[in-house]
C-alpha atoms as one frame of an Amber mdcrd trajectory, in Angstrom:
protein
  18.263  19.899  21.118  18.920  23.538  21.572  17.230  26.102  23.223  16.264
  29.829  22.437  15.831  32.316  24.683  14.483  35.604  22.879  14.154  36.904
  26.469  17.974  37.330  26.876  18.768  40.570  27.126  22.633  40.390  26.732
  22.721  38.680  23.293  24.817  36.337  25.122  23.658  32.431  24.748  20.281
  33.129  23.235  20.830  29.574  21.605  21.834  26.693  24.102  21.929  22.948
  24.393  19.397  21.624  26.573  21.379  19.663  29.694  20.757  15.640  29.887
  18.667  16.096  25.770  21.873  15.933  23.769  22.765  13.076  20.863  20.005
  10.905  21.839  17.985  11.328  18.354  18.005   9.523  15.133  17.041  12.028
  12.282  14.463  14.171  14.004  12.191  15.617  11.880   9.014  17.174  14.036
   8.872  19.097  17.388   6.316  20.275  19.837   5.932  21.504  23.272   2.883
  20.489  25.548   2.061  23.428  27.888  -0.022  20.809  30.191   2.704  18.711
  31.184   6.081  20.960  29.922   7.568  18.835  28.010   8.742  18.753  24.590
   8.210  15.694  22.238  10.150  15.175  19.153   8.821  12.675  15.917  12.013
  10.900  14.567  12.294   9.801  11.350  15.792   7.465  11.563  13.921   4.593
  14.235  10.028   5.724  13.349   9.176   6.919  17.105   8.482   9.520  19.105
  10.133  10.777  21.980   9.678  13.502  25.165  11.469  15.622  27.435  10.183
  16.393  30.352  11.942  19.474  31.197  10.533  19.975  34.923  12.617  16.706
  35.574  16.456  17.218  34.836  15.169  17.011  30.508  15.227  13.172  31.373
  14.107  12.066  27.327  12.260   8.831  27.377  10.074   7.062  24.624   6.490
   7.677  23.927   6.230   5.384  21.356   8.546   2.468  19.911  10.299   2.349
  17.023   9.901   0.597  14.376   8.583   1.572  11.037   5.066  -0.007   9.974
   1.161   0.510  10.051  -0.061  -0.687  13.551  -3.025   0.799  15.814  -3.864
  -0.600  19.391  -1.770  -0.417  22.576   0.990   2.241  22.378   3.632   0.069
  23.036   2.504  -1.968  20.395   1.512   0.604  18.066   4.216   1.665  14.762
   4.285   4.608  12.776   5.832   5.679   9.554   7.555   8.627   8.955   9.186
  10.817   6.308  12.682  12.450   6.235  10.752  16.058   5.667   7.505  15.535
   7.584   6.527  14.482  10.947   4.768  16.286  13.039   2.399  16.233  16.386
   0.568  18.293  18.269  -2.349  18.197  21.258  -5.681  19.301  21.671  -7.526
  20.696  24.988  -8.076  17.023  26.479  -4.451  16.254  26.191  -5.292  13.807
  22.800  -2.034  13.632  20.785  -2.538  14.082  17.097  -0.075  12.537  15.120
   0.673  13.237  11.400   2.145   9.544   9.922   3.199  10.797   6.980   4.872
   7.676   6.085   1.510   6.298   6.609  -0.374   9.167   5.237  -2.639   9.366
   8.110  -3.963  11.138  11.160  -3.756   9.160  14.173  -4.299   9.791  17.549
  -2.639   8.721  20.970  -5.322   8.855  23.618  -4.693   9.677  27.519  -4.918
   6.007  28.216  -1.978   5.106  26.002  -3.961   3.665  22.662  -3.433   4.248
  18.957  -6.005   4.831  16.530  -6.324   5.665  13.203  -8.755   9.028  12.623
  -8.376   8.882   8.862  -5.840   7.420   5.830  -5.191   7.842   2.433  -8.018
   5.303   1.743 -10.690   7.561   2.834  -9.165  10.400   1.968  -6.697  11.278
  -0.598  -3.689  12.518   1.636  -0.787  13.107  -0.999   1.978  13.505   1.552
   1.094  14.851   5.156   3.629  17.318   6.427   2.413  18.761   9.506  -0.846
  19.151  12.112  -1.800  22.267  14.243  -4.651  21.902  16.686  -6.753  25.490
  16.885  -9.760  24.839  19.123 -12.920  23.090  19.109 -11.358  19.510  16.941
 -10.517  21.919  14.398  -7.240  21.519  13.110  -5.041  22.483   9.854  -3.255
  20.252   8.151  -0.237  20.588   5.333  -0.751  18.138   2.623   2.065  18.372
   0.201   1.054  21.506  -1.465  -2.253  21.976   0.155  -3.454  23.442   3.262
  -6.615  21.424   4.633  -8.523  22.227   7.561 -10.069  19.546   9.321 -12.887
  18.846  12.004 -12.493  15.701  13.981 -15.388  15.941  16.108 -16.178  12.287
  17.497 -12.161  11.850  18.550 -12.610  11.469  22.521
């Protein structure tokens, strides 16, 4: 993982490596940062799981979910995910609700704060063609990048 500063004045190191976050990822394919808790989580595609980095605490990287590539709601440490080589992607909305986009799976899925999977919506109640990314705006609205189309989305009874 590298970092950018845009900040740095000198030109000098505006890209480094992130201390304690190096060569511990298989095929990454999705970042974002959570402002709430400052770490950055990361959606690899090589082992099907997502990872963080908490970088208040020495970038120690541990696992969010497990690997393992399949189609599996319930407990997080039970729950598999699917992802693509291109797409994977993940992002939070104001009451810390991780939204994930399975685009192995083509699905939505959610990670609630007390550590349970669920499926929002699939390809069998919606045609998904092949989910590339989620961005959370406000108010369970969200966009979504669907192959070659841009959806927005309202998930309003996600809690």
């Amino acid at each position: 993982i590298r970092k950018i500063d845009l900040n740095n004045n000198n030109n000098n190191n505006i890209v480094s490596t992130i201390p304690n976050a190096s060569e511990r990822f298989d095929r990454p394919c999705g970042i974002t940062f959570h402002s709430k808790d400052n770490c950055l989580y990361i959606v690899q595609y090589g082992n099907d799981s997502i990872k963080k980095i908490e970088l208040n605490n020495n970038n120690n990287v541990s696992n969010v979910s497990n690997g393992g590539a399949a189609f599996v709601d319930g407990p997080l440490n039970q729950a598999k995910f699917r992802f693509n080589s291109n797409a994977g992607s993940i992002c939070f909305d104001e009451n810390n609700i991780m939204y994930v986009a399975d685009s192995g799976n083509k699905a939505i899925r959610i990670i609630t704060t007390d550590e349970k999977v669920y499926t929002i919506v699939d390809s069998n109640s919606f045609p998904f063609n092949d989910i590339k990314a989620i961005h959370y705006i406000a108010n369970k609205c969200f966009y979504v990048l669907d192959n070659y189309r841009l959806l927005r989305a309202n998930f309003e009874n996600v809690d």
